[in-house]
Amino acid sequence: MRRIFIYLMLLMGAVLPSAAKNRAQQVIAHRGYWKTEGSAQNSLSSLQNTYNIGVYGSEFDVHITRDGEVVVFHDDDVDGIKIENARYADIKDKRLQNGETIPTLQQYLEAAKLLGDMKLILEVKEHIQKSDEDRCIDATLAMVKEAGLESRTEYISFSKHACDYIVLHAPKAKVSYLNGDLTPFEAKQAGYAGIDYEDKVFKDHPTWISEARKLGLVTNVWTVDALKDIKYFFKQGIDYVTTNNPVEAMGVAN
Ligand code: MG
């Protein structure tokens, strides 16, 4: 009996560290995988490309227009037209660099439905009016639910207000905070699933990755493009690297 017990202990000892070591480290394509012929940041083509290379998820940015359309676009303005104050009609014919029009979130989600179990890393952009962030999130959560994509969608934002609003209104949603000014403990207290911080923040706070893990938070670093930096963060035990070079990053992920 004693021998069996010792054997089991040895087995667990052998299994547990390797299981921890082999915890999947994943790659997220920043604004989709857009660095290819005919693609553009935050385009439907970049979403499809992300799926084609088989990484964990496609990151993208959303804003809401004055008349309630949620659109996928990075900047606050399109050719000088502030999205938050614009009608959708004012921007709907504007073109991305690859000739596509600016996708609506509805179109983006429709396209994503066909893309296996790839995750959607949805960034709610900061709006000038916090009430516009609330409108953006209300509309987004409803669309994600309607599309049946709740289990595949994770939320990120620089806006603490937006993160808190999502936690409040979609308690099961995974929310990670981007702004880098909360400790892992504070992020945990806020009810977030993770911290998604700029590389510099993790370098300035070298204990935060392990602290976050002990608290059960996931860790994500942005935007890391150089291979040596991607390797560095995977070695530090980061869970996710958000990068403009997802193919190269996959080559060094564990
Ligand atoms: Mg973003």
Tab-separated table of C-alpha atoms and ligand atoms in Angstrom:
chain	number	residue	atom	x	y	z
A	1	MET	CA	0.000	0.000	0.000
A	2	ARG	CA	2.776	2.319	1.063
A	3	ARG	CA	4.604	1.543	-2.146
A	4	ILE	CA	1.534	2.437	-4.196
A	5	PHE	CA	1.214	5.689	-2.272
A	6	ILE	CA	4.835	6.619	-2.967
A	7	TYR	CA	4.403	5.661	-6.589
A	8	LEU	CA	1.345	7.901	-6.868
A	9	MET	CA	3.195	10.794	-5.253
A	10	LEU	CA	6.072	10.363	-7.692
A	11	LEU	CA	3.648	10.206	-10.580
A	12	MET	CA	1.915	13.395	-9.470
A	13	GLY	CA	5.251	15.064	-8.990
A	14	ALA	CA	6.193	14.101	-12.510
A	15	VAL	CA	2.874	15.144	-14.002
A	16	LEU	CA	2.032	18.371	-12.224
A	17	PRO	CA	5.080	20.478	-13.066
A	18	SER	CA	4.976	19.438	-16.698
A	19	ALA	CA	1.262	20.198	-16.896
A	20	ALA	CA	1.973	23.673	-15.537
A	21	LYS	CA	4.864	24.072	-17.929
A	22	ASN	CA	2.745	22.954	-20.852
A	23	ARG	CA	-0.084	25.373	-20.141
A	24	ALA	CA	-1.018	26.686	-23.552
A	25	GLN	CA	0.496	30.001	-24.495
A	26	GLN	CA	-1.481	31.671	-27.206
A	27	VAL	CA	-1.207	34.268	-29.925
A	28	ILE	CA	-3.714	37.024	-30.681
A	29	ALA	CA	-3.572	38.878	-33.990
A	30	HIS	CA	-3.641	42.631	-33.303
A	31	ARG	CA	-6.453	44.187	-35.381
A	32	GLY	CA	-6.658	40.811	-37.125
A	33	TYR	CA	-3.951	39.337	-39.335
A	34	TRP	CA	-3.705	42.247	-41.715
A	35	LYS	CA	-0.074	42.147	-42.844
A	36	THR	CA	-0.900	40.261	-45.999
A	37	GLU	CA	-1.596	41.166	-49.587
A	38	GLY	CA	-5.019	42.733	-49.956
A	39	SER	CA	-5.831	43.052	-46.269
A	40	ALA	CA	-6.202	45.950	-43.840
A	41	GLN	CA	-6.407	46.449	-40.082
A	42	ASN	CA	-9.799	45.602	-38.584
A	43	SER	CA	-11.146	44.390	-41.929
A	44	LEU	CA	-13.259	41.308	-42.586
A	45	SER	CA	-10.312	40.039	-44.591
A	46	SER	CA	-8.033	40.335	-41.525
A	47	LEU	CA	-10.572	38.324	-39.535
A	48	GLN	CA	-10.623	35.543	-42.118
A	49	ASN	CA	-6.812	35.584	-42.333
A	50	THR	CA	-6.558	35.161	-38.563
A	51	TYR	CA	-8.676	32.055	-38.797
A	52	ASN	CA	-6.612	30.749	-41.701
A	53	ILE	CA	-3.361	30.855	-39.698
A	54	GLY	CA	-4.977	29.109	-36.732
A	55	VAL	CA	-4.132	31.471	-33.859
A	56	TYR	CA	-6.201	31.853	-30.690
A	57	GLY	CA	-8.019	35.028	-31.558
A	58	SER	CA	-8.534	38.135	-33.606
A	59	GLU	CA	-8.390	41.447	-31.742
A	60	PHE	CA	-10.454	44.376	-33.045
A	61	ASP	CA	-11.832	47.726	-31.942
A	62	VAL	CA	-15.395	48.993	-31.721
A	63	HIS	CA	-17.084	52.398	-31.443
A	64	ILE	CA	-20.733	53.372	-31.573
A	65	THR	CA	-22.118	56.051	-33.856
A	66	ARG	CA	-24.564	58.687	-32.683
A	67	ASP	CA	-27.416	56.727	-34.252
A	68	GLY	CA	-26.466	53.435	-32.645
A	69	GLU	CA	-24.410	51.457	-35.181
A	70	VAL	CA	-21.430	49.646	-33.664
A	71	VAL	CA	-18.540	49.758	-36.122
A	72	VAL	CA	-15.173	47.990	-36.242
A	73	PHE	CA	-12.448	50.605	-36.602
A	74	HIS	CA	-9.398	51.664	-34.636
A	75	ASP	CA	-9.277	55.449	-34.667
A	76	ASP	CA	-11.852	57.730	-33.052
A	77	ASP	CA	-12.429	59.443	-36.380
A	78	VAL	CA	-12.728	58.478	-40.035
A	79	ASP	CA	-11.138	61.121	-42.265
A	80	GLY	CA	-11.758	63.697	-39.545
A	81	ILE	CA	-15.348	62.602	-38.854
A	82	LYS	CA	-15.664	61.708	-35.168
A	83	ILE	CA	-17.433	58.334	-35.079
A	84	GLU	CA	-19.107	58.979	-31.732
A	85	ASN	CA	-20.780	62.113	-33.098
A	86	ALA	CA	-21.423	60.842	-36.619
A	87	ARG	CA	-24.372	59.121	-38.177
A	88	TYR	CA	-23.525	55.724	-39.647
A	89	ALA	CA	-24.497	57.081	-43.060
A	90	ASP	CA	-21.659	59.627	-42.755
A	91	ILE	CA	-18.988	56.915	-42.661
A	92	LYS	CA	-20.504	53.814	-44.222
A	93	ASP	CA	-19.011	54.395	-47.660
A	94	LYS	CA	-15.519	55.229	-46.400
A	95	ARG	CA	-12.918	52.708	-47.485
A	96	LEU	CA	-10.229	50.834	-45.622
A	97	GLN	CA	-6.812	50.533	-47.243
A	98	ASN	CA	-7.806	47.325	-49.011
A	99	GLY	CA	-10.955	48.833	-50.480
A	100	GLU	CA	-13.387	47.225	-48.009
A	101	THR	CA	-15.888	49.464	-46.298
A	102	ILE	CA	-15.688	49.803	-42.507
A	103	PRO	CA	-17.303	46.645	-41.115
A	104	THR	CA	-20.209	46.946	-38.745
A	105	LEU	CA	-19.969	44.719	-35.685
A	106	GLN	CA	-22.986	42.873	-37.055
A	107	GLN	CA	-21.090	42.026	-40.247
A	108	TYR	CA	-17.977	41.095	-38.304
A	109	LEU	CA	-19.917	38.705	-36.054
A	110	GLU	CA	-21.746	37.170	-39.018
A	111	ALA	CA	-18.386	36.420	-40.639
A	112	ALA	CA	-16.958	35.102	-37.354
A	113	LYS	CA	-19.778	32.577	-36.970
A	114	LEU	CA	-18.226	30.583	-39.810
A	115	LEU	CA	-14.753	30.575	-38.293
A	116	GLY	CA	-14.646	27.538	-36.013
A	117	ASP	CA	-13.947	28.318	-32.404
A	118	MET	CA	-11.562	31.203	-32.970
A	119	LYS	CA	-11.898	33.795	-30.223
A	120	LEU	CA	-12.989	37.372	-30.772
A	121	ILE	CA	-11.014	39.804	-28.647
A	122	LEU	CA	-13.332	42.774	-28.695
A	123	GLU	CA	-11.897	46.123	-27.582
A	124	VAL	CA	-14.468	48.694	-26.518
A	125	LYS	CA	-12.785	51.986	-27.378
A	126	GLU	CA	-12.923	54.904	-25.009
A	127	HIS	CA	-15.719	57.302	-25.925
A	128	ILE	CA	-15.834	60.933	-24.826
A	129	GLN	CA	-19.195	60.393	-23.139
A	130	LYS	CA	-19.306	57.467	-20.735
A	131	SER	CA	-22.977	57.086	-21.665
A	132	ASP	CA	-21.812	56.332	-25.214
A	133	GLU	CA	-19.566	53.569	-23.866
A	134	ASP	CA	-22.641	52.172	-22.102
A	135	ARG	CA	-24.683	52.332	-25.327
A	136	CYS	CA	-21.843	50.690	-27.233
A	137	ILE	CA	-21.608	47.865	-24.694
A	138	ASP	CA	-25.379	47.351	-24.473
A	139	ALA	CA	-25.605	47.019	-28.255
A	140	THR	CA	-22.495	44.837	-28.429
A	141	LEU	CA	-23.583	42.391	-25.719
A	142	ALA	CA	-26.990	42.022	-27.367
A	143	MET	CA	-25.459	41.345	-30.784
A	144	VAL	CA	-22.916	38.868	-29.442
A	145	LYS	CA	-25.684	37.003	-27.628
A	146	GLU	CA	-27.954	37.020	-30.674
A	147	ALA	CA	-25.090	35.658	-32.799
A	148	GLY	CA	-24.483	32.834	-30.307
A	149	LEU	CA	-20.912	33.997	-29.826
A	150	GLU	CA	-20.855	34.612	-26.075
A	151	SER	CA	-18.425	31.768	-25.387
A	152	ARG	CA	-16.086	32.941	-28.138
A	153	THR	CA	-16.002	36.635	-27.271
A	154	GLU	CA	-13.635	38.226	-24.739
A	155	TYR	CA	-13.682	41.910	-23.882
A	156	ILE	CA	-10.866	44.395	-23.384
A	157	SER	CA	-10.788	48.134	-22.784
A	158	PHE	CA	-8.568	50.981	-21.630
A	159	SER	CA	-11.676	52.422	-20.012
A	160	LYS	CA	-12.175	51.174	-16.469
A	161	HIS	CA	-15.726	52.421	-16.747
A	162	ALA	CA	-16.308	50.164	-19.766
A	163	CYS	CA	-14.723	47.124	-18.083
A	164	ASP	CA	-16.832	47.635	-14.957
A	165	TYR	CA	-19.970	48.100	-17.046
A	166	ILE	CA	-19.372	44.789	-18.858
A	167	VAL	CA	-18.678	42.962	-15.585
A	168	LEU	CA	-21.943	44.349	-14.216
A	169	HIS	CA	-24.093	43.581	-17.235
A	170	ALA	CA	-22.479	40.336	-18.420
A	171	PRO	CA	-21.070	38.697	-15.291
A	172	LYS	CA	-19.973	35.592	-17.186
A	173	ALA	CA	-18.030	37.546	-19.814
A	174	LYS	CA	-14.238	37.534	-19.703
A	175	VAL	CA	-12.993	41.090	-19.282
A	176	SER	CA	-9.358	42.194	-19.307
A	177	TYR	CA	-8.196	45.693	-18.499
A	178	LEU	CA	-5.697	47.399	-20.814
A	179	ASN	CA	-4.590	50.550	-19.081
A	180	GLY	CA	-1.806	49.131	-16.921
A	181	ASP	CA	-2.560	51.139	-13.783
A	182	LEU	CA	-4.186	48.417	-11.682
A	183	THR	CA	-2.191	45.807	-9.785
A	184	PRO	CA	-3.214	42.186	-10.372
A	185	PHE	CA	-4.943	42.266	-6.981
A	186	GLU	CA	-6.922	45.385	-7.896
A	187	ALA	CA	-7.920	43.842	-11.241
A	188	LYS	CA	-9.090	40.709	-9.419
A	189	GLN	CA	-11.044	42.831	-6.936
A	190	ALA	CA	-12.766	44.568	-9.862
A	191	GLY	CA	-13.986	41.206	-11.145
A	192	TYR	CA	-11.846	41.120	-14.271
A	193	ALA	CA	-10.673	37.868	-15.825
A	194	GLY	CA	-7.264	39.231	-16.663
A	195	ILE	CA	-4.782	41.994	-17.228
A	196	ASP	CA	-3.812	42.889	-20.773
A	197	TYR	CA	-0.953	45.343	-20.413
A	198	GLU	CA	1.642	47.080	-22.539
A	199	ASP	CA	5.033	45.330	-22.584
A	200	LYS	CA	6.613	48.183	-20.646
A	201	VAL	CA	4.182	47.717	-17.734
A	202	PHE	CA	5.130	44.067	-17.265
A	203	LYS	CA	8.808	44.942	-17.544
A	204	ASP	CA	8.409	47.657	-14.889
A	205	HIS	CA	6.514	45.217	-12.646
A	206	PRO	CA	8.302	41.911	-13.128
A	207	THR	CA	6.253	40.095	-10.470
A	208	TRP	CA	2.852	40.884	-11.968
A	209	ILE	CA	2.661	37.897	-14.330
A	210	SER	CA	3.183	35.400	-11.499
A	211	GLU	CA	1.018	37.420	-9.088
A	212	ALA	CA	-1.793	37.447	-11.625
A	213	ARG	CA	-1.524	33.721	-12.154
A	214	LYS	CA	-1.717	33.040	-8.408
A	215	LEU	CA	-4.914	35.097	-8.341
A	216	GLY	CA	-6.356	33.101	-11.236
A	217	LEU	CA	-6.115	35.987	-13.709
A	218	VAL	CA	-4.960	35.529	-17.270
A	219	THR	CA	-2.147	37.697	-18.601
A	220	ASN	CA	-1.850	39.217	-22.041
A	221	VAL	CA	0.822	41.585	-23.350
A	222	TRP	CA	0.518	44.081	-26.223
A	223	THR	CA	1.722	44.893	-28.793
A	224	VAL	CA	4.828	42.782	-29.110
A	225	ASP	CA	6.199	42.411	-32.615
A	226	ALA	CA	9.924	41.612	-32.305
A	227	LEU	CA	10.633	37.902	-32.051
A	228	LYS	CA	13.089	38.352	-29.189
A	229	ASP	CA	10.438	40.184	-27.159
A	230	ILE	CA	7.780	37.594	-27.956
A	231	LYS	CA	10.186	34.875	-26.761
A	232	TYR	CA	10.947	36.905	-23.636
A	233	PHE	CA	7.290	37.129	-22.618
A	234	PHE	CA	6.547	33.484	-23.307
A	235	LYS	CA	9.545	32.632	-21.138
A	236	GLN	CA	8.101	34.840	-18.390
A	237	GLY	CA	4.975	32.673	-18.485
A	238	ILE	CA	2.575	35.106	-20.154
A	239	ASP	CA	-0.659	33.479	-21.341
A	240	TYR	CA	-1.263	35.579	-24.471
A	241	VAL	CA	0.832	37.729	-26.766
A	242	THR	CA	-0.993	40.269	-28.910
A	243	THR	CA	1.070	40.984	-31.996
A	244	ASN	CA	1.096	42.277	-35.545
A	245	ASN	CA	3.306	39.271	-36.420
A	246	PRO	CA	1.117	36.323	-35.406
A	247	VAL	CA	2.701	33.745	-37.710
A	248	GLU	CA	6.191	34.398	-36.329
A	249	ALA	CA	4.814	34.446	-32.782
A	250	MET	CA	3.177	31.055	-33.209
A	251	GLY	CA	6.566	29.653	-34.125
A	252	VAL	CA	7.884	30.401	-30.624
A	253	ALA	CA	4.763	29.790	-28.498
A	254	ASN	CA	4.789	26.724	-26.232
B	1	MG	MG	-7.259	47.456	-30.046
